[in-house]
mmCIF file of C-alpha atoms in Angstrom:
data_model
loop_
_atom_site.group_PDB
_atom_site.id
_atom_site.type_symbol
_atom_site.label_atom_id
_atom_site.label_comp_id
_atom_site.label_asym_id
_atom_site.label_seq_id
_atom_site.Cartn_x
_atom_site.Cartn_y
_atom_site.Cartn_z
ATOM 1 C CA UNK N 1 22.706 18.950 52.922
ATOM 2 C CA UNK N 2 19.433 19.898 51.617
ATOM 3 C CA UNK N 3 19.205 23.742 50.976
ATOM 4 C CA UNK N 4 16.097 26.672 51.247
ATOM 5 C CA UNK N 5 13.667 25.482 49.033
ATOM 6 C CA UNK N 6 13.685 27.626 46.236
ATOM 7 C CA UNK N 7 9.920 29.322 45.080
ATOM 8 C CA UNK N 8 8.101 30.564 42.186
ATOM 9 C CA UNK N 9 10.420 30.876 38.782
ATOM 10 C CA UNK N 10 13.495 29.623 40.892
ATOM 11 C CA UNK N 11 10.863 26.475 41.691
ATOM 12 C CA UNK N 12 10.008 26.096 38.021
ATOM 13 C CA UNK N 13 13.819 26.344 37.098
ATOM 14 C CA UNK N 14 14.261 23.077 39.412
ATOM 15 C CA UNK N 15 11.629 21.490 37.408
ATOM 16 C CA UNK N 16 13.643 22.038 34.372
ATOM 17 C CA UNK N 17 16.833 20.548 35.899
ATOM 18 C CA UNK N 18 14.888 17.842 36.799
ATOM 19 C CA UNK N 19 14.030 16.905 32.882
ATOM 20 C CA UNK N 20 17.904 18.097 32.116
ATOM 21 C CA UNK N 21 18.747 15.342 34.699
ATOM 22 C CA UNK N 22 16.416 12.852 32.848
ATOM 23 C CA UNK N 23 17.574 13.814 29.560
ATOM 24 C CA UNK N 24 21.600 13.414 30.911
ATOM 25 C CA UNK N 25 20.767 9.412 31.561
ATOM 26 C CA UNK N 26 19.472 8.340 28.297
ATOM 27 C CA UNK N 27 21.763 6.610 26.325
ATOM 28 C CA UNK N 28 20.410 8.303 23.139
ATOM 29 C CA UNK N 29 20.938 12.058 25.103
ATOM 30 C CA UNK N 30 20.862 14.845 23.168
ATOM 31 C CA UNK N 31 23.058 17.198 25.300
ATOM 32 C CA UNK N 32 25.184 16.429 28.063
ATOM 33 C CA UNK N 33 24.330 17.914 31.768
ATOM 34 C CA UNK N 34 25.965 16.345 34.431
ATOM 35 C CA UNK N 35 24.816 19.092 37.259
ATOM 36 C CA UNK N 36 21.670 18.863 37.180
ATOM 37 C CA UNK N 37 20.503 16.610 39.479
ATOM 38 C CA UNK N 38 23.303 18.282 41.798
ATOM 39 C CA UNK N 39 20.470 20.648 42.176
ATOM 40 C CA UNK N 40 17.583 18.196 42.470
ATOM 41 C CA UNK N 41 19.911 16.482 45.522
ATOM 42 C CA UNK N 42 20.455 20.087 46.589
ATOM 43 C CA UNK N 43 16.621 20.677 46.788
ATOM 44 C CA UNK N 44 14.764 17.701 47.866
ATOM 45 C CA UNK N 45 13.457 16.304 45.105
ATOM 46 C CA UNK N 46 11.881 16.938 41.540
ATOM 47 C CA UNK N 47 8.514 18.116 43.209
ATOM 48 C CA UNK N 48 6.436 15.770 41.535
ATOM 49 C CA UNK N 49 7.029 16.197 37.870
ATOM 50 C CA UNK N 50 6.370 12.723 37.585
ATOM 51 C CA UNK N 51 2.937 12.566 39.072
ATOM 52 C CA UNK N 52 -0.213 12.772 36.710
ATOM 53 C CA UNK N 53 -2.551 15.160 36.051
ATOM 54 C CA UNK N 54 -5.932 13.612 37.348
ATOM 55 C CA UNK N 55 -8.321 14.444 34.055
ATOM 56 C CA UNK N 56 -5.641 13.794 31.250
ATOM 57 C CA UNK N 57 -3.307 10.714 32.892
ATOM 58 C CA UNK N 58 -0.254 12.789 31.756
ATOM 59 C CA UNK N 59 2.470 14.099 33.958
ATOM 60 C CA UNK N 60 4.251 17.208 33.074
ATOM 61 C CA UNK N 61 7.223 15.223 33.015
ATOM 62 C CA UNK N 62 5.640 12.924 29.981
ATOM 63 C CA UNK N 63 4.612 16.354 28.442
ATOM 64 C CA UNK N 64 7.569 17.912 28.284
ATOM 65 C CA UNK N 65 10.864 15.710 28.474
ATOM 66 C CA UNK N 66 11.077 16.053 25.072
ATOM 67 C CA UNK N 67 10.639 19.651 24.465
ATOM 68 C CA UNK N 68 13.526 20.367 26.893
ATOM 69 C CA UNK N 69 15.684 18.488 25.120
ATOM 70 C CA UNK N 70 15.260 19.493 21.809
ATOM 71 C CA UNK N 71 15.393 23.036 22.988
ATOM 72 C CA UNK N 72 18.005 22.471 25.114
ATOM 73 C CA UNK N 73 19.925 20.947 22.220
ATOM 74 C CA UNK N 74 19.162 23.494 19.820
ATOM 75 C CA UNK N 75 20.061 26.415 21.979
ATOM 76 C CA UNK N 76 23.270 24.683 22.701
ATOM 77 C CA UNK N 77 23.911 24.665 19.118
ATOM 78 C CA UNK N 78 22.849 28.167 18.518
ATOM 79 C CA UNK N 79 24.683 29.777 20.823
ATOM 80 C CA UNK N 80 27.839 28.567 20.187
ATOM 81 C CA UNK N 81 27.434 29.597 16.827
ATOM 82 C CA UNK N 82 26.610 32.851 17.452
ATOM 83 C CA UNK N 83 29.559 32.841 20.154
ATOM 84 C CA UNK N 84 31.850 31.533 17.124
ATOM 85 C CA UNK N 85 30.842 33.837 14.727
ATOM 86 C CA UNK N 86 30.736 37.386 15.952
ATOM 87 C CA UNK N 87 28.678 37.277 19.594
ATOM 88 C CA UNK N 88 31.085 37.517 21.979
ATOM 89 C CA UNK N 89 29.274 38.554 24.787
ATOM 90 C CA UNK N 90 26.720 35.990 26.015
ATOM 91 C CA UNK N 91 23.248 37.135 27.990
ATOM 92 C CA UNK N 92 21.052 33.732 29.499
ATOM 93 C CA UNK N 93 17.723 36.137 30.463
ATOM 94 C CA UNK N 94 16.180 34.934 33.568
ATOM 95 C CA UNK N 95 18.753 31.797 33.273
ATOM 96 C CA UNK N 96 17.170 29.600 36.276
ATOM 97 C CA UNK N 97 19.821 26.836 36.763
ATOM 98 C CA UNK N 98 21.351 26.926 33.032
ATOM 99 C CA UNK N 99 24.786 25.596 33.624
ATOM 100 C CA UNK N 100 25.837 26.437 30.153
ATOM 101 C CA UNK N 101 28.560 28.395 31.590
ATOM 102 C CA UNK N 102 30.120 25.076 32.724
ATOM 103 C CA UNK N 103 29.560 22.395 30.707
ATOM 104 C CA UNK N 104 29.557 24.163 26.702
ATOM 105 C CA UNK N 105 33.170 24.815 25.264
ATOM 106 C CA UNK N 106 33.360 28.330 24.857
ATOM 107 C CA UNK N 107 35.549 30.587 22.709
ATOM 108 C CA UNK N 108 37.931 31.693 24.419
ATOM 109 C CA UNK N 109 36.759 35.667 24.154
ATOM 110 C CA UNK N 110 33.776 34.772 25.249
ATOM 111 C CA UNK N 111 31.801 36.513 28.512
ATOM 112 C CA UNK N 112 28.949 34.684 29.409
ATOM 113 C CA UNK N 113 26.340 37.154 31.500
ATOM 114 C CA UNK N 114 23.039 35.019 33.683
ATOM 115 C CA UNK N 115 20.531 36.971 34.469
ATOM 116 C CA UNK N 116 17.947 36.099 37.316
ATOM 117 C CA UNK N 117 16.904 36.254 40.707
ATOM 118 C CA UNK N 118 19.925 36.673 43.279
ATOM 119 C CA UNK N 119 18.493 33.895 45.466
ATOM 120 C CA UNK N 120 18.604 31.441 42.337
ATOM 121 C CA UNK N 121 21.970 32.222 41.240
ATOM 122 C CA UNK N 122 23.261 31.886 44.934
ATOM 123 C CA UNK N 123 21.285 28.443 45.210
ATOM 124 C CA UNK N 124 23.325 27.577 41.850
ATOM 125 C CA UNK N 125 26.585 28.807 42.974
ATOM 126 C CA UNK N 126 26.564 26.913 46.486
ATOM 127 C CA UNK N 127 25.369 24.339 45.089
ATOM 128 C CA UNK N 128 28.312 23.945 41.947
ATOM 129 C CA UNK N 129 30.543 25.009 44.648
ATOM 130 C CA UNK N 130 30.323 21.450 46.270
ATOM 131 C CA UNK N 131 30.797 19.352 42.798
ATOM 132 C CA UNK N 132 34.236 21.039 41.045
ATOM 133 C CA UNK N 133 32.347 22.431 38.664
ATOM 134 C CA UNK N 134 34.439 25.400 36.689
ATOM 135 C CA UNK N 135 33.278 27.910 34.443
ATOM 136 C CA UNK N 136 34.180 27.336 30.895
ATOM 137 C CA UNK N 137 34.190 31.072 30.040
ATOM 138 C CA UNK N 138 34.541 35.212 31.862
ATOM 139 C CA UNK N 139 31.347 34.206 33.396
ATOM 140 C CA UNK N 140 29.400 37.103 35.035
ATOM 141 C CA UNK N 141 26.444 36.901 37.338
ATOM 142 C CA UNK N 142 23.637 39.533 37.068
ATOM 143 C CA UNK N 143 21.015 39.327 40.392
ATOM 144 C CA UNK N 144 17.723 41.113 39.048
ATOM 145 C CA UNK N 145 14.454 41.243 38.787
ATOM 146 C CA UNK N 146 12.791 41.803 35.029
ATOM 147 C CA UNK N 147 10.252 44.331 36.099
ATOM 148 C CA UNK N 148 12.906 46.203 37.861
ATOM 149 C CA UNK N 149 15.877 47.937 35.889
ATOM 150 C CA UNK N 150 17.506 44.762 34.322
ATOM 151 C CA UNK N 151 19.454 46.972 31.964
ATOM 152 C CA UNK N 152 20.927 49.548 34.315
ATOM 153 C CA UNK N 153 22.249 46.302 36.449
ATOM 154 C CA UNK N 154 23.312 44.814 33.482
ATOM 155 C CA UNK N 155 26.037 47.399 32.222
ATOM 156 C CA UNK N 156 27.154 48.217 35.769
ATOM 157 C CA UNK N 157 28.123 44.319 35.705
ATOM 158 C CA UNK N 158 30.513 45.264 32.400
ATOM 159 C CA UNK N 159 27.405 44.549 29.498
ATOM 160 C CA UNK N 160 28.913 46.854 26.290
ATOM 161 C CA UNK N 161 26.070 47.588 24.514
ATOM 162 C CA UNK N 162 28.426 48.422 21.285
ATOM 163 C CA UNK N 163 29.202 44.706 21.002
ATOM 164 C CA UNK N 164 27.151 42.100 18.869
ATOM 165 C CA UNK N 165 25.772 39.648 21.878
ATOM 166 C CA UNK N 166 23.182 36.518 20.842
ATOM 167 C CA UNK N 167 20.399 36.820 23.889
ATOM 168 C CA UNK N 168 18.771 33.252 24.670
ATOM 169 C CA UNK N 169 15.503 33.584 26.319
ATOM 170 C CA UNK N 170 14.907 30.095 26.770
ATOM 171 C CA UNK N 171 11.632 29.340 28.987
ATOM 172 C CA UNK N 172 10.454 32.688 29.901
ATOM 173 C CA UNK N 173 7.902 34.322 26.947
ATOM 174 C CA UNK N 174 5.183 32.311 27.776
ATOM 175 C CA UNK N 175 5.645 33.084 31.482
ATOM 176 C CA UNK N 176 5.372 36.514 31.312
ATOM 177 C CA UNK N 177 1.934 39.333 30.531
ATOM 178 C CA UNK N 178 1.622 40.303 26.618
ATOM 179 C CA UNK N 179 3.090 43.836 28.307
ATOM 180 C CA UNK N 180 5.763 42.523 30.060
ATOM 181 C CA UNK N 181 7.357 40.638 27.271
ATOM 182 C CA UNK N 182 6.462 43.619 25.163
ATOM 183 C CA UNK N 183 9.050 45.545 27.499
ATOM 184 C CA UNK N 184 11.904 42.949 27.631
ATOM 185 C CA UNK N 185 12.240 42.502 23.798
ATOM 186 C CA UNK N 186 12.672 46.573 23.671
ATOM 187 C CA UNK N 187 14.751 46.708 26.340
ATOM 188 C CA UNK N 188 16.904 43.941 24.675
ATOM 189 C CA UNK N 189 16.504 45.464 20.912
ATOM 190 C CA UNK N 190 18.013 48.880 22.769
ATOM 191 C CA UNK N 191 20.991 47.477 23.896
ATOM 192 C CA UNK N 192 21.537 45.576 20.963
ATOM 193 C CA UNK N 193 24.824 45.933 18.875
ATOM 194 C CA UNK N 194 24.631 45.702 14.659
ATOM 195 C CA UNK N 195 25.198 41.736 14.317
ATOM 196 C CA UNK N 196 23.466 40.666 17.699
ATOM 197 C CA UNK N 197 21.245 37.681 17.505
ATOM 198 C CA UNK N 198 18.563 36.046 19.777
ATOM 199 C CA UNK N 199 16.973 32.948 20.461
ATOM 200 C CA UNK N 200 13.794 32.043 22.029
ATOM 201 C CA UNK N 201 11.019 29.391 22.746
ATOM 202 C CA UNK N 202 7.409 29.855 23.162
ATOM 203 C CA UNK N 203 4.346 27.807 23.547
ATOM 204 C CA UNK N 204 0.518 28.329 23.467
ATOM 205 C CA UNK N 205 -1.227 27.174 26.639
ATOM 206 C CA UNK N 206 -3.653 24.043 26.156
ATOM 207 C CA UNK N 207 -5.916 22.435 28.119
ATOM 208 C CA UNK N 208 -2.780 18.805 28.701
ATOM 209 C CA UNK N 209 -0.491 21.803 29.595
ATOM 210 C CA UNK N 210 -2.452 23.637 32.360
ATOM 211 C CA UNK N 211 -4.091 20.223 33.860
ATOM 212 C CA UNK N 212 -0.506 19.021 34.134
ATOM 213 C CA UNK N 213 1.415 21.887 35.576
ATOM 214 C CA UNK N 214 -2.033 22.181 37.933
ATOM 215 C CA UNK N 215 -0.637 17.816 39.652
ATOM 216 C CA UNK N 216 2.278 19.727 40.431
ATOM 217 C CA UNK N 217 1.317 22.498 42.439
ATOM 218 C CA UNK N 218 -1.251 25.679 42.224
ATOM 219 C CA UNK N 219 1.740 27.997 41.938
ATOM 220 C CA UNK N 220 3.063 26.352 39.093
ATOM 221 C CA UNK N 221 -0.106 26.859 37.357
ATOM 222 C CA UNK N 222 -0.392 30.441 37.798
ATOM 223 C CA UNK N 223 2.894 31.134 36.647
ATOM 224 C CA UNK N 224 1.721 30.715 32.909
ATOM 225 C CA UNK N 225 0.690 34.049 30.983
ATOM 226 C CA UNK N 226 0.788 33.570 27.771
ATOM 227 C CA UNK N 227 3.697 35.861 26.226
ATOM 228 C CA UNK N 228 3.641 38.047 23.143
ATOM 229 C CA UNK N 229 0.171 38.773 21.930
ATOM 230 C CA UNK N 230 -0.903 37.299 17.840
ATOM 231 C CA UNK N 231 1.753 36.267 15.396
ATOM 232 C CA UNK N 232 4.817 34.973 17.104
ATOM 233 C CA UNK N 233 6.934 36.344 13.681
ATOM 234 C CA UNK N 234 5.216 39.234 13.791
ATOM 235 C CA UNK N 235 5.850 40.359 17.164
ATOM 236 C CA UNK N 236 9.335 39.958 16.654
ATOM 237 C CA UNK N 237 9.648 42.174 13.421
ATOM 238 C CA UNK N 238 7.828 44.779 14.917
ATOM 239 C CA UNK N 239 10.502 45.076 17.140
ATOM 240 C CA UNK N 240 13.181 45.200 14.979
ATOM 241 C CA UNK N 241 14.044 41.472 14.689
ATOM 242 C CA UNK N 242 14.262 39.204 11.739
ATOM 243 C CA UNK N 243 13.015 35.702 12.728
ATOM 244 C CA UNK N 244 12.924 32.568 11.398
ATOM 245 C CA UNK N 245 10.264 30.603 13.920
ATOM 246 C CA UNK N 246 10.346 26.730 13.732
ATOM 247 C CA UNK N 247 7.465 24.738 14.634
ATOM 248 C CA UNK N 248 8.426 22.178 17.550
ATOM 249 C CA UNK N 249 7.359 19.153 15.673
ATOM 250 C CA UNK N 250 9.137 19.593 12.718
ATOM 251 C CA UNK N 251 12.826 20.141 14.920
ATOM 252 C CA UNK N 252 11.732 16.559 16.673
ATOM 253 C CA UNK N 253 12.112 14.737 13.617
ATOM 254 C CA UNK N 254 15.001 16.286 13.278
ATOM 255 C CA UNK N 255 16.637 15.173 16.475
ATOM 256 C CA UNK N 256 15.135 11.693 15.791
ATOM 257 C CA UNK N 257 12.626 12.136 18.941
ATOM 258 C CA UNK N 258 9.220 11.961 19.068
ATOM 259 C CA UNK N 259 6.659 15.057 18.915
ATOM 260 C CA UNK N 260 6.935 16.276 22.400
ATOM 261 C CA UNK N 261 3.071 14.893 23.772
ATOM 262 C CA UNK N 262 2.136 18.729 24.944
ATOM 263 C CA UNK N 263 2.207 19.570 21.232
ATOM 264 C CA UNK N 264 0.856 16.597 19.393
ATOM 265 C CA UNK N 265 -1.545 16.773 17.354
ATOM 266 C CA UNK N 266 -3.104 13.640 18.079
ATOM 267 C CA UNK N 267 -3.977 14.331 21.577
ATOM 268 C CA UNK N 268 -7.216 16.148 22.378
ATOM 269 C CA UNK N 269 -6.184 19.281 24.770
ATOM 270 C CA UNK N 270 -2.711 18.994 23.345
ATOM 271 C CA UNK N 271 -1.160 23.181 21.577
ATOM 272 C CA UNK N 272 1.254 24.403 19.716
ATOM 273 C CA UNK N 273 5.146 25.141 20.330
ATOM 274 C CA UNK N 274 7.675 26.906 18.420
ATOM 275 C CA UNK N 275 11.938 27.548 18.793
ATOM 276 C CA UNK N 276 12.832 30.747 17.488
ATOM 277 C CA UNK N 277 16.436 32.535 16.355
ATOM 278 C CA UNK N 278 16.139 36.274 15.215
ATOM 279 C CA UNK N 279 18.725 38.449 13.919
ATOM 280 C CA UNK N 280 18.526 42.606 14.718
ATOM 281 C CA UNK N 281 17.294 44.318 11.552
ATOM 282 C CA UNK N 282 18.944 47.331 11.704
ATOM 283 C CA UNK N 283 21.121 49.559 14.731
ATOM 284 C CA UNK N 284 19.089 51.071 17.536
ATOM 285 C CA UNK N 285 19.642 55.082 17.955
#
């Protein structure tokens, strides 16, 4: 049975599951998803992802596939690390319909924590309800809204802010105002333990990017900001994190995939894209 469409970020988190989905049925997959389309089925649809933007002849779908799953992959990769190592509490910021709870294999000491919008994690959890699906870890849902007190719901949901915990913010700089992501790295650096760890994407804006998202729909469009103001490296050490920012093309070689077509070079209106891990310089007071 089809469920309430979802809107806004929860409608841009089903066009992510959508190239998750896409990504799960190549033989040459880079990560493993098998819920994905669940929510597609669950929704209606991958609200045309696939159709072309009318000035550039590229669909966000063509744009993008490949960033996803090179992120996707990397994160998956990072965060278990971090989760191996010394990270044992797990926060997916503004998470959309990340099943990394289910399908990673977690430490065993591990507590996962998702962050977002109560109506998208209920749309997840009815819709995982239907398929088996089992959490792989203490897995901990947080309904709230970043401009509201994230932090305060946070703890009250069991966050310790004296243990190291790796942060992914995968999919969510760029959609935010230079002030807004100005407040969600400080509130993250304040509740960071000694040893806590982060990763990130981020992407300029180009001209293949916005005439793309613009053949899906108007609101998808507008949901684009633009993130962190100057120096992506920068930014982050001014707020107390150590990064090491890699650019998007180089990582595709390194998964053997092609440079993603939003960020190559050899396309007129195409931008740049970087993944990011950070490590916290030094304990907040």
């Amino acid at each position: 049975m089809e469920q309430p469409a979802l809107h806004g970020v929860g409608a841009t988190a089903l066009s992510v599951a959508a190239l998750r989905a896409m990504e799960h049925d190549r033989p040459d997959r880079l990560f493993s998803d098998p819920y994905a389309q669940c929510f597609l089925d669950a929704a209606g649809g991958s609200r045309g992802l696939h159709a072309a933007a009318p000035t550039s002849g590229y669909s966000l779908a063509e744009l993008m596939a490949d960033q996803v799953a090179i992120r996707t992959r990397f994160f998956d990769e990072v965060v278990l690390d971090a989760a191996g190592d010394k990270c044992t509490q797990v926060v997916l910021v503004a998470s959309g319909l990340d099943t990394r709870p289910y399908r990673l294999a977690w430490p065993a000491d591990v507590r996962v924590f998702e962050i977002d919008f109560g109506d998208v994690l209920q749309f997840k959890r009815d819709t995982l309800s239907g398929t088996g699906a089992r959490a792989t870890c203490a897995h901990i849902e947080v309904p709230a809204d970043l401009r509201d007190d994230w932090p305060k719901a946070l703890r009250n949901c069991g966050f310790r802010s004296d243990v190291p915990t790796i942060w992914l913010l995968e999919g969510i700089l760029y959609a935010l105002p230079a002030d807004a992501a100005d407040q969600l790295i400080s509130r993250i650096t304040a509740l960071s333990a000694p040893g806590s760890e982060l990763a990130a994407d981020h992407a300029e804006d180009s001209p293949l990017l916005r005439q793309a998202r613009a053949g899906v729909s108007d609101e998808l469009l507008r949901l684009w900001h633009g993130g962190p103001a100057g120096d992506l490296g920068t930014w982050f050490n001014r707020h107390s994190w150590a990064p090491a920012v890699r650019d998007i093309r180089v990582l595709a070689g390194s998964y053997r995939r092609p440079v993603p077509r939003a960020f190559d070079q050899a396309l007129e209106g195409s931008g740049e894209g970087w993944l990011v891990t950070a490590r916290l310089r030094h304990a907040q007071p």
